CSV table of C-alpha atoms (C1' of nucleotides) in Angstrom, one decimal:
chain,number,residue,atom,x,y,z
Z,1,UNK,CA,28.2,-16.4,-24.2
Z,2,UNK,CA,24.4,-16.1,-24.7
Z,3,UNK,CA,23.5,-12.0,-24.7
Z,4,UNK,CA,20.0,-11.8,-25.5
Z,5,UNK,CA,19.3,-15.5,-25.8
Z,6,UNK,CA,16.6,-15.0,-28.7
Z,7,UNK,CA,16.0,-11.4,-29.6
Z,8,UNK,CA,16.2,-12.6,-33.3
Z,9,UNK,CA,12.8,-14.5,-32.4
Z,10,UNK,CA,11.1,-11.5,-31.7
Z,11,UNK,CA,7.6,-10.4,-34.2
Z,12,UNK,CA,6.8,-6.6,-34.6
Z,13,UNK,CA,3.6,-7.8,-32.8
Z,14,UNK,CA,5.4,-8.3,-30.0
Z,15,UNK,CA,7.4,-5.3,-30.0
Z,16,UNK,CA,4.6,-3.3,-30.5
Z,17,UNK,CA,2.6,-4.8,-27.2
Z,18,UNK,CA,5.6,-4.6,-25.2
Z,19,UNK,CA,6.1,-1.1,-26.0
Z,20,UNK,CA,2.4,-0.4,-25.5
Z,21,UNK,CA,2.9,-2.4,-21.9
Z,22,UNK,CA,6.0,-0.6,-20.8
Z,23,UNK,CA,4.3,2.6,-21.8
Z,24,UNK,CA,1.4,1.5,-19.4
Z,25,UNK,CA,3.7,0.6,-16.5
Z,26,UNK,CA,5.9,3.5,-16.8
Z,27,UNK,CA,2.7,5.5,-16.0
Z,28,UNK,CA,1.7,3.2,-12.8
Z,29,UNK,CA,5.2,2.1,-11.3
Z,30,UNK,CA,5.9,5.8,-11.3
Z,31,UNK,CA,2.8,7.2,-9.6
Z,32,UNK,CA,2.6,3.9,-7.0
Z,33,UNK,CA,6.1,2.3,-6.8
Z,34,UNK,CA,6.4,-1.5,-7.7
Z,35,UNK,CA,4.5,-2.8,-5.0
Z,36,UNK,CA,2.1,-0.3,-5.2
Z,37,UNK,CA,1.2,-0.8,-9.0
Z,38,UNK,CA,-0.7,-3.6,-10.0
Z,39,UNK,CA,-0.7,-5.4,-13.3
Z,40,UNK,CA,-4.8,-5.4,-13.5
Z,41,UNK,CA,-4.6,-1.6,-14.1
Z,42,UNK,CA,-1.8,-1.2,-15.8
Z,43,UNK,CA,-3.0,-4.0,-18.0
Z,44,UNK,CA,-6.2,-1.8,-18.2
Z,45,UNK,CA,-4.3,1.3,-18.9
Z,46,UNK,CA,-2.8,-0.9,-22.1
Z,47,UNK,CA,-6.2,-1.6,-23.0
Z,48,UNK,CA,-6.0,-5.3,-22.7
Z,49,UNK,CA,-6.8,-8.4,-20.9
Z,50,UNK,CA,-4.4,-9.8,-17.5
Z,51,UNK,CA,-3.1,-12.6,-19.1
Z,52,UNK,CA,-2.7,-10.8,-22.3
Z,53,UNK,CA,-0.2,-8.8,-20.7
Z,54,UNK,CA,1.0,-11.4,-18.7
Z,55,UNK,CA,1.7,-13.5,-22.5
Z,56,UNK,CA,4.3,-10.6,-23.2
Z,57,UNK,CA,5.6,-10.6,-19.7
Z,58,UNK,CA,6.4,-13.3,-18.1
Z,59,UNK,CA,5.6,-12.3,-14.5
Z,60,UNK,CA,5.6,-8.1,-12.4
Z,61,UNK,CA,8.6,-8.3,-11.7
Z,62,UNK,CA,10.2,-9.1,-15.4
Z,63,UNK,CA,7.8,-6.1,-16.3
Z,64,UNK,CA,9.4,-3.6,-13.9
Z,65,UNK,CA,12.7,-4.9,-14.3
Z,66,UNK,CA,12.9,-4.3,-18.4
Z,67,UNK,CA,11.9,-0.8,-17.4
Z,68,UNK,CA,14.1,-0.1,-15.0
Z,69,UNK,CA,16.5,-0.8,-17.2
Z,70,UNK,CA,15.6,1.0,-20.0
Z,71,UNK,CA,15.0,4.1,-17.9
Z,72,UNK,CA,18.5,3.1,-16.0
Z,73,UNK,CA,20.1,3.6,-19.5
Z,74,UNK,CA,18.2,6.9,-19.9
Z,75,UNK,CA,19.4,8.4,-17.0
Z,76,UNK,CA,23.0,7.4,-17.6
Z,77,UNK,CA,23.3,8.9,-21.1
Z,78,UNK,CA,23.9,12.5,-19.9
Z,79,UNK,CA,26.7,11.3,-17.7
Z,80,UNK,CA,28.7,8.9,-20.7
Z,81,UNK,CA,28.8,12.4,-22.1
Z,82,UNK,CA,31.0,13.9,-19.8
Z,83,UNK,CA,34.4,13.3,-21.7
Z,84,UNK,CA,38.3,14.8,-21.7
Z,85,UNK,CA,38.2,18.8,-23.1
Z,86,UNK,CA,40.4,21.5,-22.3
Z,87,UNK,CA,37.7,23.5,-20.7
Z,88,UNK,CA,36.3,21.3,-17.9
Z,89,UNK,CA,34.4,23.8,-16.3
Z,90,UNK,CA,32.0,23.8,-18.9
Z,91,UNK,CA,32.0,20.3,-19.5
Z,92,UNK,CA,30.7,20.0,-16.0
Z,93,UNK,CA,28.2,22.6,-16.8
Z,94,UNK,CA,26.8,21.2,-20.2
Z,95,UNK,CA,26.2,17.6,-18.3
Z,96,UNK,CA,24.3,20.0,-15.5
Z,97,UNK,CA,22.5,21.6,-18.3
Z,98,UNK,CA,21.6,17.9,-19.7
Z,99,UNK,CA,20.4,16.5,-16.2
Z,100,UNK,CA,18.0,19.3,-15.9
Z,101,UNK,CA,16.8,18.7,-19.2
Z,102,UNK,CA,16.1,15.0,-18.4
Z,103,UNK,CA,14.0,16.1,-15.3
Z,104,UNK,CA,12.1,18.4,-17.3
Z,105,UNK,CA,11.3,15.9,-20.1
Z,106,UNK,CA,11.2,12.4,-18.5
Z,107,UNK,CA,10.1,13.0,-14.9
Z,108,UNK,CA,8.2,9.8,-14.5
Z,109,UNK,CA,11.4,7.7,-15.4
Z,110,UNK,CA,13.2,10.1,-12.8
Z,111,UNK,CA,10.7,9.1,-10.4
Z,112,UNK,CA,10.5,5.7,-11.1
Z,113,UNK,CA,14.3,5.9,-10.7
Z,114,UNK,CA,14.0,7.3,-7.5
Z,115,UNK,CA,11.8,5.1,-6.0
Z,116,UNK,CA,13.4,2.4,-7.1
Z,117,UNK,CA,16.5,3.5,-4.9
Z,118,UNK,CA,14.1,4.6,-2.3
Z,119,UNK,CA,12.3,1.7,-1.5
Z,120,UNK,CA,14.4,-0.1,-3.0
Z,121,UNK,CA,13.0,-3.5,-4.2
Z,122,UNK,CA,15.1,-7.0,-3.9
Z,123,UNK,CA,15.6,-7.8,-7.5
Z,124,UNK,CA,18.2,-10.5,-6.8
Z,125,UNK,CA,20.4,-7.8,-5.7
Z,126,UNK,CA,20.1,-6.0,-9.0
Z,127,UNK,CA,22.6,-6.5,-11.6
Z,128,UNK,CA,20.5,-4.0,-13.5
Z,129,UNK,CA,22.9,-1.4,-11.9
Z,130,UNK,CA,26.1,-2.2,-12.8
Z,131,UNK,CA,26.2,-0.2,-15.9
Z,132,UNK,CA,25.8,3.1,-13.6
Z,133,UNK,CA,28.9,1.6,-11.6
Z,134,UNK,CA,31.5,1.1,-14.3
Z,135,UNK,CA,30.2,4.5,-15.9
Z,136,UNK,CA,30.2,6.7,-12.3
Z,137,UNK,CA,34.1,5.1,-11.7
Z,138,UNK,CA,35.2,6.0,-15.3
Z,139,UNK,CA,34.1,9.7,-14.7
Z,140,UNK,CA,35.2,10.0,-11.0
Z,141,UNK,CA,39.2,9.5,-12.8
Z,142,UNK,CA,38.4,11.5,-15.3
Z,143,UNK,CA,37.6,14.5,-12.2
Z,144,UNK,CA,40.5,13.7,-10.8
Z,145,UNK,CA,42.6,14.1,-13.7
Z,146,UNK,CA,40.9,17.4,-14.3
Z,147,UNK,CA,42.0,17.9,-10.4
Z,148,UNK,CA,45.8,17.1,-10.4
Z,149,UNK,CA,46.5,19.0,-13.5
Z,150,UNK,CA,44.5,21.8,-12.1
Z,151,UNK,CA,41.9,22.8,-14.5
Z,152,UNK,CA,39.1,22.3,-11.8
Z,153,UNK,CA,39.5,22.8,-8.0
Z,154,UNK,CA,40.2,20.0,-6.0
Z,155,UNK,CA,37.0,18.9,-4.5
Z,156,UNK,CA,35.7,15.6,-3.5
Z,157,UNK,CA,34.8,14.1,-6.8
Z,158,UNK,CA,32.0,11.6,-5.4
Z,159,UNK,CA,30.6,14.4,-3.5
Z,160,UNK,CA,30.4,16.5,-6.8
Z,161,UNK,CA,28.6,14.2,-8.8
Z,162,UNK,CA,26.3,12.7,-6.1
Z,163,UNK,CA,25.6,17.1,-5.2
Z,164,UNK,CA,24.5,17.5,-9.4
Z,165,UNK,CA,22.3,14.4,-9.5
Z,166,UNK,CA,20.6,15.4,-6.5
Z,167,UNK,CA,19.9,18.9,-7.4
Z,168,UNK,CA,19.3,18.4,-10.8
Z,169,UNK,CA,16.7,15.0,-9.9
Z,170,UNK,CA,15.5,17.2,-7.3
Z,171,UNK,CA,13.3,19.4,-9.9
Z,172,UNK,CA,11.6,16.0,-11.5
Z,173,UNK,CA,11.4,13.7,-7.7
Z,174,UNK,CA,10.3,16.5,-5.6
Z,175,UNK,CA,8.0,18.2,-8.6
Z,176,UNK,CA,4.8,18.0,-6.4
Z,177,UNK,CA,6.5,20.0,-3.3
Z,178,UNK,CA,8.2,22.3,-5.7
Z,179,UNK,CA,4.8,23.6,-7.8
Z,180,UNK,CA,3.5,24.0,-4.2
Z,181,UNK,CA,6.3,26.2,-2.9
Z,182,UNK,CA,7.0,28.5,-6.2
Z,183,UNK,CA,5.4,31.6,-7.1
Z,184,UNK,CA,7.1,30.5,-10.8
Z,185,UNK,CA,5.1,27.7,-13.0
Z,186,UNK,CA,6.5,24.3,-13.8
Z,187,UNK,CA,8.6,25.4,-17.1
Z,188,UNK,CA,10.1,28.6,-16.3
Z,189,UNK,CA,11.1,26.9,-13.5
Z,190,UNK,CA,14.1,24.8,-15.4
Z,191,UNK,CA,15.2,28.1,-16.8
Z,192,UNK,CA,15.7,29.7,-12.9
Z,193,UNK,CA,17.3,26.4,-12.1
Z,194,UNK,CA,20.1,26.6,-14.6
Z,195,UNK,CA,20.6,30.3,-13.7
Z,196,UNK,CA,21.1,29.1,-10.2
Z,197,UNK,CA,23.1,26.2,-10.1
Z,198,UNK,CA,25.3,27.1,-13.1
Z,199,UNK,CA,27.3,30.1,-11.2
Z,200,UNK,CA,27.7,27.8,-7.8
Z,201,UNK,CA,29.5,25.1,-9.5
Z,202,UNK,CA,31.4,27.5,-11.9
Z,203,UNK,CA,32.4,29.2,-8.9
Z,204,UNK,CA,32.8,26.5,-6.8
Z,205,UNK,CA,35.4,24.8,-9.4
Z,206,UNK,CA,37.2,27.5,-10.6
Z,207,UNK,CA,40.7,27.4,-9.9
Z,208,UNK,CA,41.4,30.5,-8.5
B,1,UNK,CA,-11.9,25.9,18.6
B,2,UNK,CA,-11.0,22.6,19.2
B,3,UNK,CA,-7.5,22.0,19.4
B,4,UNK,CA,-7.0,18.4,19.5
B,5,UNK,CA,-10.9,16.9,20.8
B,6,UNK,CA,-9.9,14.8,23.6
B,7,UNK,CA,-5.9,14.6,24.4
B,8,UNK,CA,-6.8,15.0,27.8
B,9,UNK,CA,-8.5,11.5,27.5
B,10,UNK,CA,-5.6,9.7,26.1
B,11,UNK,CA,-4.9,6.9,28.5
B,12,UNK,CA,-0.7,5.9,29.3
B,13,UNK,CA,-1.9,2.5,27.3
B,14,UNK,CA,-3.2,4.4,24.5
B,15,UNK,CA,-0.5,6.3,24.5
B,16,UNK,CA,2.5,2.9,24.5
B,17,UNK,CA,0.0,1.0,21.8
B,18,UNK,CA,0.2,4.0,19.7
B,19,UNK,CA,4.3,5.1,20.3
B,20,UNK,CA,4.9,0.7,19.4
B,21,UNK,CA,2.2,1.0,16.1
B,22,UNK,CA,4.5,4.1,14.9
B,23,UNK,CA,7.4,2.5,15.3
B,24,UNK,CA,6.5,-0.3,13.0
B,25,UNK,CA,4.8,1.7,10.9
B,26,UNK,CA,8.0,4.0,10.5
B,27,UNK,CA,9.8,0.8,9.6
B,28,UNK,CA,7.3,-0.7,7.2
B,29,UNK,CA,6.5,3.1,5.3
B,30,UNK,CA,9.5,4.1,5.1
B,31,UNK,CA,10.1,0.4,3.4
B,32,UNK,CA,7.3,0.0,1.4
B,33,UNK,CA,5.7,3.2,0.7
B,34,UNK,CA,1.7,3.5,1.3
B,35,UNK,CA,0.3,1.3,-0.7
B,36,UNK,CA,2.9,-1.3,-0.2
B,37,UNK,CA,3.3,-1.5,3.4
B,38,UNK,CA,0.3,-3.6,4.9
B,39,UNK,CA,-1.1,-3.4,8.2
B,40,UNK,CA,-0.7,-6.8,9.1
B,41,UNK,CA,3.2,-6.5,8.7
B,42,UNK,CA,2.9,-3.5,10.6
B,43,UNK,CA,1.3,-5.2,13.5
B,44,UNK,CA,3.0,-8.4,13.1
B,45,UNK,CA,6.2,-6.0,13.5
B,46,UNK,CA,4.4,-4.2,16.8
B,47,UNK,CA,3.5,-7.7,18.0
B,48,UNK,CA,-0.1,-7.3,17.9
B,49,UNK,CA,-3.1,-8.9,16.1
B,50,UNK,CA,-4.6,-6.6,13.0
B,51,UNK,CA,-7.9,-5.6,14.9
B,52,UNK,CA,-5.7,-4.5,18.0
B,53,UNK,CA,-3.9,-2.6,15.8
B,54,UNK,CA,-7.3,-0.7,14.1
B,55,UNK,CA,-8.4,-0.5,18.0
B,56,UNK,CA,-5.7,2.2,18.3
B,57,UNK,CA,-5.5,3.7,14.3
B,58,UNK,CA,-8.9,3.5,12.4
B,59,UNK,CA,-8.0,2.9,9.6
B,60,UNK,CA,-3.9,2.7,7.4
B,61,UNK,CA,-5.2,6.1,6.2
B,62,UNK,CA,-5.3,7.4,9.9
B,63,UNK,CA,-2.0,6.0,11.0
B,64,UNK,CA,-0.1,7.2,8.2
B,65,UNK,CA,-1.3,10.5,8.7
B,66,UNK,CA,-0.4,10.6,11.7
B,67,UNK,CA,3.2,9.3,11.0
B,68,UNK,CA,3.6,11.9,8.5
B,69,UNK,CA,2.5,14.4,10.6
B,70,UNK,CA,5.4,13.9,12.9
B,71,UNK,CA,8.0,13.4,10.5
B,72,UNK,CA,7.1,16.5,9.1
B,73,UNK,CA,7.6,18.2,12.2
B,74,UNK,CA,11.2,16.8,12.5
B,75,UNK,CA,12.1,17.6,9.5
B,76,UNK,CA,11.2,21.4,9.4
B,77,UNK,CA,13.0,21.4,12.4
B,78,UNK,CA,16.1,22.6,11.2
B,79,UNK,CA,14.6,25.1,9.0
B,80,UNK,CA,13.1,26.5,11.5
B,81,UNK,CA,15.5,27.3,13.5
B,82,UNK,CA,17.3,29.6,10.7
B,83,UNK,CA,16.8,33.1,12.2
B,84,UNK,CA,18.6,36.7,11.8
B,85,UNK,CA,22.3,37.2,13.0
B,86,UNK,CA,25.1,39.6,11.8
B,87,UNK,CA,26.7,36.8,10.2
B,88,UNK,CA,23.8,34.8,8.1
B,89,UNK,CA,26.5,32.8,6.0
B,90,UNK,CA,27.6,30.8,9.3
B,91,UNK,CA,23.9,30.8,9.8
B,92,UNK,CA,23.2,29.5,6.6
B,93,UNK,CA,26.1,26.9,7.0
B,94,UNK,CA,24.4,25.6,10.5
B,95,UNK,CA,21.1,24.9,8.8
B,96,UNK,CA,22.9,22.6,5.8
B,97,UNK,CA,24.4,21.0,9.0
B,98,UNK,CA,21.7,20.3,11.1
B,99,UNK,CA,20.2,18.7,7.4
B,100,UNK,CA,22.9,16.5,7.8
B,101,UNK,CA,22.6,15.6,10.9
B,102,UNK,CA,19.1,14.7,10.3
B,103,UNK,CA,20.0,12.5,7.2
B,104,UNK,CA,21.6,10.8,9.7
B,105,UNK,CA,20.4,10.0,12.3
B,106,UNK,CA,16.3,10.0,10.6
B,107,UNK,CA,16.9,8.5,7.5
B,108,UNK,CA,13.9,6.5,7.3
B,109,UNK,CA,12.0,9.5,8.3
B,110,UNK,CA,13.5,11.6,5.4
B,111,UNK,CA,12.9,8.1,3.2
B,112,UNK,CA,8.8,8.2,4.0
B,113,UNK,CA,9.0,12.2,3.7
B,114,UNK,CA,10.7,11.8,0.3
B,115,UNK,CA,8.1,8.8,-0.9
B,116,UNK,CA,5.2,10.5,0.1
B,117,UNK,CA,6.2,13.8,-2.1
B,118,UNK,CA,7.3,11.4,-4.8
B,119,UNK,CA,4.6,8.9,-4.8
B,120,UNK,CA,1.9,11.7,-3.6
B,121,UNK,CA,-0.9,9.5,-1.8
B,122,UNK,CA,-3.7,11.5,-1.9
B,123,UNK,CA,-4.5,12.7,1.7
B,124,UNK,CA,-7.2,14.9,0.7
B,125,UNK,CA,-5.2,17.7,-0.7
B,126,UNK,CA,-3.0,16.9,2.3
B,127,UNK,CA,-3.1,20.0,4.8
B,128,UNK,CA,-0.4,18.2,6.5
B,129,UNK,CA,2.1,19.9,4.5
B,130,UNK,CA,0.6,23.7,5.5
B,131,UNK,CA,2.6,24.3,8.3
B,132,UNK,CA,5.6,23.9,5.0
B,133,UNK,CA,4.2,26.3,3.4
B,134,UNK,CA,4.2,29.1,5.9
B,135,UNK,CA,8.1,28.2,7.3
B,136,UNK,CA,9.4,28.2,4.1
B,137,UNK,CA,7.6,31.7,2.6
B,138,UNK,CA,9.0,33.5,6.3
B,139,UNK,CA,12.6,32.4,5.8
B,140,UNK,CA,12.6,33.0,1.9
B,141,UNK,CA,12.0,36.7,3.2
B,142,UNK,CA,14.4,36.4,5.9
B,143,UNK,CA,17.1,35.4,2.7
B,144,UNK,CA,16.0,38.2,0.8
B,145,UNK,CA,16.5,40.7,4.1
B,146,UNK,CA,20.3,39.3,3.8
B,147,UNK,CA,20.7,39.8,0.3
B,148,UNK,CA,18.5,43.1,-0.2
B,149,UNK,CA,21.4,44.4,2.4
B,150,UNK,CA,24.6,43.3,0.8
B,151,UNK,CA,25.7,40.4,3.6
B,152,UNK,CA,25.3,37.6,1.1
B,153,UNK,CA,25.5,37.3,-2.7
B,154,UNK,CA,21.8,37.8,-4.4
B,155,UNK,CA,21.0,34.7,-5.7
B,156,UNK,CA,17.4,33.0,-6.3
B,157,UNK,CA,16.0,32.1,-2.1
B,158,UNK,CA,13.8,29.1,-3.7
B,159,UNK,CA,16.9,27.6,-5.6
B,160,UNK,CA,19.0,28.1,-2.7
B,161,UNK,CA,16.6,26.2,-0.4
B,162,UNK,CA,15.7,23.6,-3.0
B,163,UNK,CA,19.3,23.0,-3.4
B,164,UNK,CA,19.9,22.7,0.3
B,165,UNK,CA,17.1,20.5,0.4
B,166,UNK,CA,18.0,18.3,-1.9
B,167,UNK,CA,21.8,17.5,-1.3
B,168,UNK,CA,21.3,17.3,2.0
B,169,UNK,CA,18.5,14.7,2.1
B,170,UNK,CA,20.0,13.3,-0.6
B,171,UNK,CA,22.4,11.3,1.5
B,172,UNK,CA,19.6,9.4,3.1
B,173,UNK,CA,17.2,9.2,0.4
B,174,UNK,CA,20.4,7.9,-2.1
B,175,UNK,CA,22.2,5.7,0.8
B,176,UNK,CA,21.5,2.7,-1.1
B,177,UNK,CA,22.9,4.1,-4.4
B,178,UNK,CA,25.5,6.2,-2.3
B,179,UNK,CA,26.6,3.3,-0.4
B,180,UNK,CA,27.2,1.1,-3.6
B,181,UNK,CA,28.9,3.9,-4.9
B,182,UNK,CA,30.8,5.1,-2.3
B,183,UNK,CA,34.8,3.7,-1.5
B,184,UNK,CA,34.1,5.3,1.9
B,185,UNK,CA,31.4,3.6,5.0
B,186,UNK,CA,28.7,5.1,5.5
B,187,UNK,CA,29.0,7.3,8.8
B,188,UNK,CA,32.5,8.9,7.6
B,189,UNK,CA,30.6,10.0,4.2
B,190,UNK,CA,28.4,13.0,6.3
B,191,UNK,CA,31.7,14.6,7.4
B,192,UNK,CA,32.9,14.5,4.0
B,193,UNK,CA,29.8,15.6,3.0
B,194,UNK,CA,30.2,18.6,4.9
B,195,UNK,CA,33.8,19.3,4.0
B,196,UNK,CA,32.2,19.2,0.2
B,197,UNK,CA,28.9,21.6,0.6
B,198,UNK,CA,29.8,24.0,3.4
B,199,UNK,CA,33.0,25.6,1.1
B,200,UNK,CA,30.6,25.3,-1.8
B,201,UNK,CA,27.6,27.6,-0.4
B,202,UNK,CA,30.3,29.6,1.4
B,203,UNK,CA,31.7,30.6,-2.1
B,204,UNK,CA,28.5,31.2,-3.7
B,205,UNK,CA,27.2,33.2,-0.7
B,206,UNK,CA,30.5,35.1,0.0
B,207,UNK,CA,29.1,39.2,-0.9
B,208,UNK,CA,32.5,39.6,-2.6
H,1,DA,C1',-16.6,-6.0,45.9
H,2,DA,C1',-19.3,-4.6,42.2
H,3,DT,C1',-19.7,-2.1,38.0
H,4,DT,C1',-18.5,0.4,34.3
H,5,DT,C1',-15.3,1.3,30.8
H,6,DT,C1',-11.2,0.3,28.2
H,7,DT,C1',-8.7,-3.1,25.7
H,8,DT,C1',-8.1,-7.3,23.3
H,9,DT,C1',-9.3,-11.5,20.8
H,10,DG,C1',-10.8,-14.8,17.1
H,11,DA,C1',-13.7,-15.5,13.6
H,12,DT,C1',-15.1,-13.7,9.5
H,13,DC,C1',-15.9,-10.7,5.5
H,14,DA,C1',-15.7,-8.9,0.6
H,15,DC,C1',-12.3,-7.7,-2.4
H,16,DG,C1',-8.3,-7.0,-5.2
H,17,DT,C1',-4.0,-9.2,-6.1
H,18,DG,C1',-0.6,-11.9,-9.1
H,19,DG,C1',-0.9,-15.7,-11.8
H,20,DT,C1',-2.5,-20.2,-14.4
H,21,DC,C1',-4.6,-22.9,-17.9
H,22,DA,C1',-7.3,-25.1,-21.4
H,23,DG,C1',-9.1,-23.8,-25.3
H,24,DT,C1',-9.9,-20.4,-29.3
H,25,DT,C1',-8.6,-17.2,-32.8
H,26,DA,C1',-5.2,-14.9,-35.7
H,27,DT,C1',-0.9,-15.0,-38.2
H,28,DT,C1',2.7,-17.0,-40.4
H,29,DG,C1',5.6,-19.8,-43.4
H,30,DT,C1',5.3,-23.5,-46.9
P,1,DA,C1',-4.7,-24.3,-48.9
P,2,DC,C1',-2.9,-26.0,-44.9
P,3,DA,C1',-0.3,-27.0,-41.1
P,4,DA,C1',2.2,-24.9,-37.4
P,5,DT,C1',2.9,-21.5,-34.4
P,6,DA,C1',1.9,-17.1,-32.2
P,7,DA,C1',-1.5,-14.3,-29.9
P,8,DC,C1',-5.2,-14.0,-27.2
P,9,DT,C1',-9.6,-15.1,-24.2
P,10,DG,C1',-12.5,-16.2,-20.2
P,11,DA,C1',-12.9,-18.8,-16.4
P,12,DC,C1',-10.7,-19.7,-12.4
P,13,DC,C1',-7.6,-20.1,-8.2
P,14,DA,C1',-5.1,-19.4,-3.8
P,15,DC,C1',-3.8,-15.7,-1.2
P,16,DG,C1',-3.1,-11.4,1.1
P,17,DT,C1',-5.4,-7.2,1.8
P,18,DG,C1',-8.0,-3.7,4.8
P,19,DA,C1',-11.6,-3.9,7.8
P,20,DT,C1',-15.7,-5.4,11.0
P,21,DC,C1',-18.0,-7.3,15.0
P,22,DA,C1',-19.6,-9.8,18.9
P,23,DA,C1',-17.9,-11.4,22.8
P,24,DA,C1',-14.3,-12.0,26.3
P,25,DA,C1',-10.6,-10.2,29.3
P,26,DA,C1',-8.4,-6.6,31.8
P,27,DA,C1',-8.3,-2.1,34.0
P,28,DA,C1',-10.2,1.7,36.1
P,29,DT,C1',-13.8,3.7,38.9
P,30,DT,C1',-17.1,3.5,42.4
DNA sequence: AATTTTTTTGATCACGTGGTCAGTTATTGT
DNA sequence: ACAATAACTGACCACGTGATCAAAAAAATT
């Protein structure tokens, strides 16, 4: 079974460009989307020629799909948290607490997330997302055992988790309608978040 | 003041070109995002030639304005509609339904909504999004009326909207993620959708 | 029926796109 | 020091983009 095929193989100079590169494209696939962005200015934004960038990346498309990767692997680490405890509730409500805090420090990956799902490009219909499969499965049990020994209400467990990642995502995706509609600035803003969304879930799942 | 120039002149052609561009343009938006859609796929989908197409729109610019104008009108809709009564939880309740709805039967309107707030093309510091603005301010004081007299539980308006916002229009901004995810088809997911949120605002809302 | 106005077409434009390639320079291992 | 390989450059290409325009066709007005 070949994994990497030749990670081994790769220089520090190479690591170093490709970070500079991702870096780059982070920045423009978040703010344009992927067919949006083009490689000239993100190139640009690298400070370096096309084909220079085009040397460490073999074509757009290999470019976006590294980071979506990366940035899918991101986005899952708050959820492979969420293990077995004897006070659910507040499991649930530390992985809340660690969503928002992803919004708040990596919105452009959020976004970039986001608009990946939105508009959704054909990347060989993406095996980049079966991590976030096997991972969102393993947890929905985990609920339900929470559920049938009742520690936790019985609610639809898809429903819960799909309802946290989209309020929690909300604050990073939807960041340009949001400083428009606050009176509160951007950071504060986190802060009124948790102090909102804790005491609906915690009332929501307790058992009685 | 000039209302809208010269509606009066609008011939019934005008008026079918246009209503067949939008269409297409809803499609290929909603796909692609601004700068991804073209307007040659746009026409090719109206079955028109490009110029015919700029006869009608001036310029991309103008017809996505114009698209997003609408869309924008549908989708405060709901919101809108959210007025005083004796019983504002039920009220409340109706508004997170009639979000549904429209995740439903308008997701590809809530998908061009979402990617324009996401992706932000700059429409000139976009006074498209001012009739927003004042909808939302009026029914944040409409919320505080409820909560200022004891008929539902004083919580943050924003977050409460925000949240509604964003679970709702989750299910059609998500439905490719949702729908890999999801053991249940699509259309049978809004009713469970329901049966997840409504109980959970209920709770949190409920004065006692 | 004649004329004016609206609508449509086909040819064409400059430009930015993603991407290639032969050749040059820098780095590395021996 | 030298050969081999990695890293980079500049010129270039075919293509799709948004957009224009003169002229033709169709429709509406008289």
């Amino acid at each position: 079974m070949v994994v990497s095929e030749k990670t081994s193989k790769s220089t520090r100079i190479q690591r170093a460009r490709r970070e500079e590169i991702l870096q780059a494209a982070l920045e423009e696939f978040s703010q344009h989307g992927f067919r949006g962005a083009s490689i000239n200015k993100i190139a640009k934004r690298a400070e370096m020629s096309t084909p220079r960038l085009l040397y460490h990346f073999k074509d757009k498309e290999a470019l976006y799909r590294e980071l979506l990767k990366s940035t899918l692997l991101l986005w899952l680490g708050p959820l492979q948290m969420l293990s077995d405890t004897d006070e659910p509730i507040e499991e649930i409500c530390a992985y809340i607490c660690r969503k928002l805090e992803m919004s708040r420090k990596f919105p452009r990956q959020s976004r970039l997330f986001a608009g990946e799902i939105i508009l959704g490009v054909p990347l060989g219909q993406a095996e980049v997302f079966e991590p976030l499969r096997a991972t969102f499965e393993s947890k929905i049990d985990l609920l339900q055992s929470w559920m049938k020994s009742g520690r936790i209400a019985p609610v639809d467990p898809h429903h819960l988790i799909y309802s946290i990642w989209a309020t929690t995502q909300h604050y990073a995706d939807f960041e340009a309608q949001i400083a428009d509609l606050s009176p509160q600035k951007m950071p504060g803003l986190y802060t009124q978040a948790e102090g909102f969304l804790l005491p609906m879930y915690r009332k929501y799942l307790a058992v009685e």
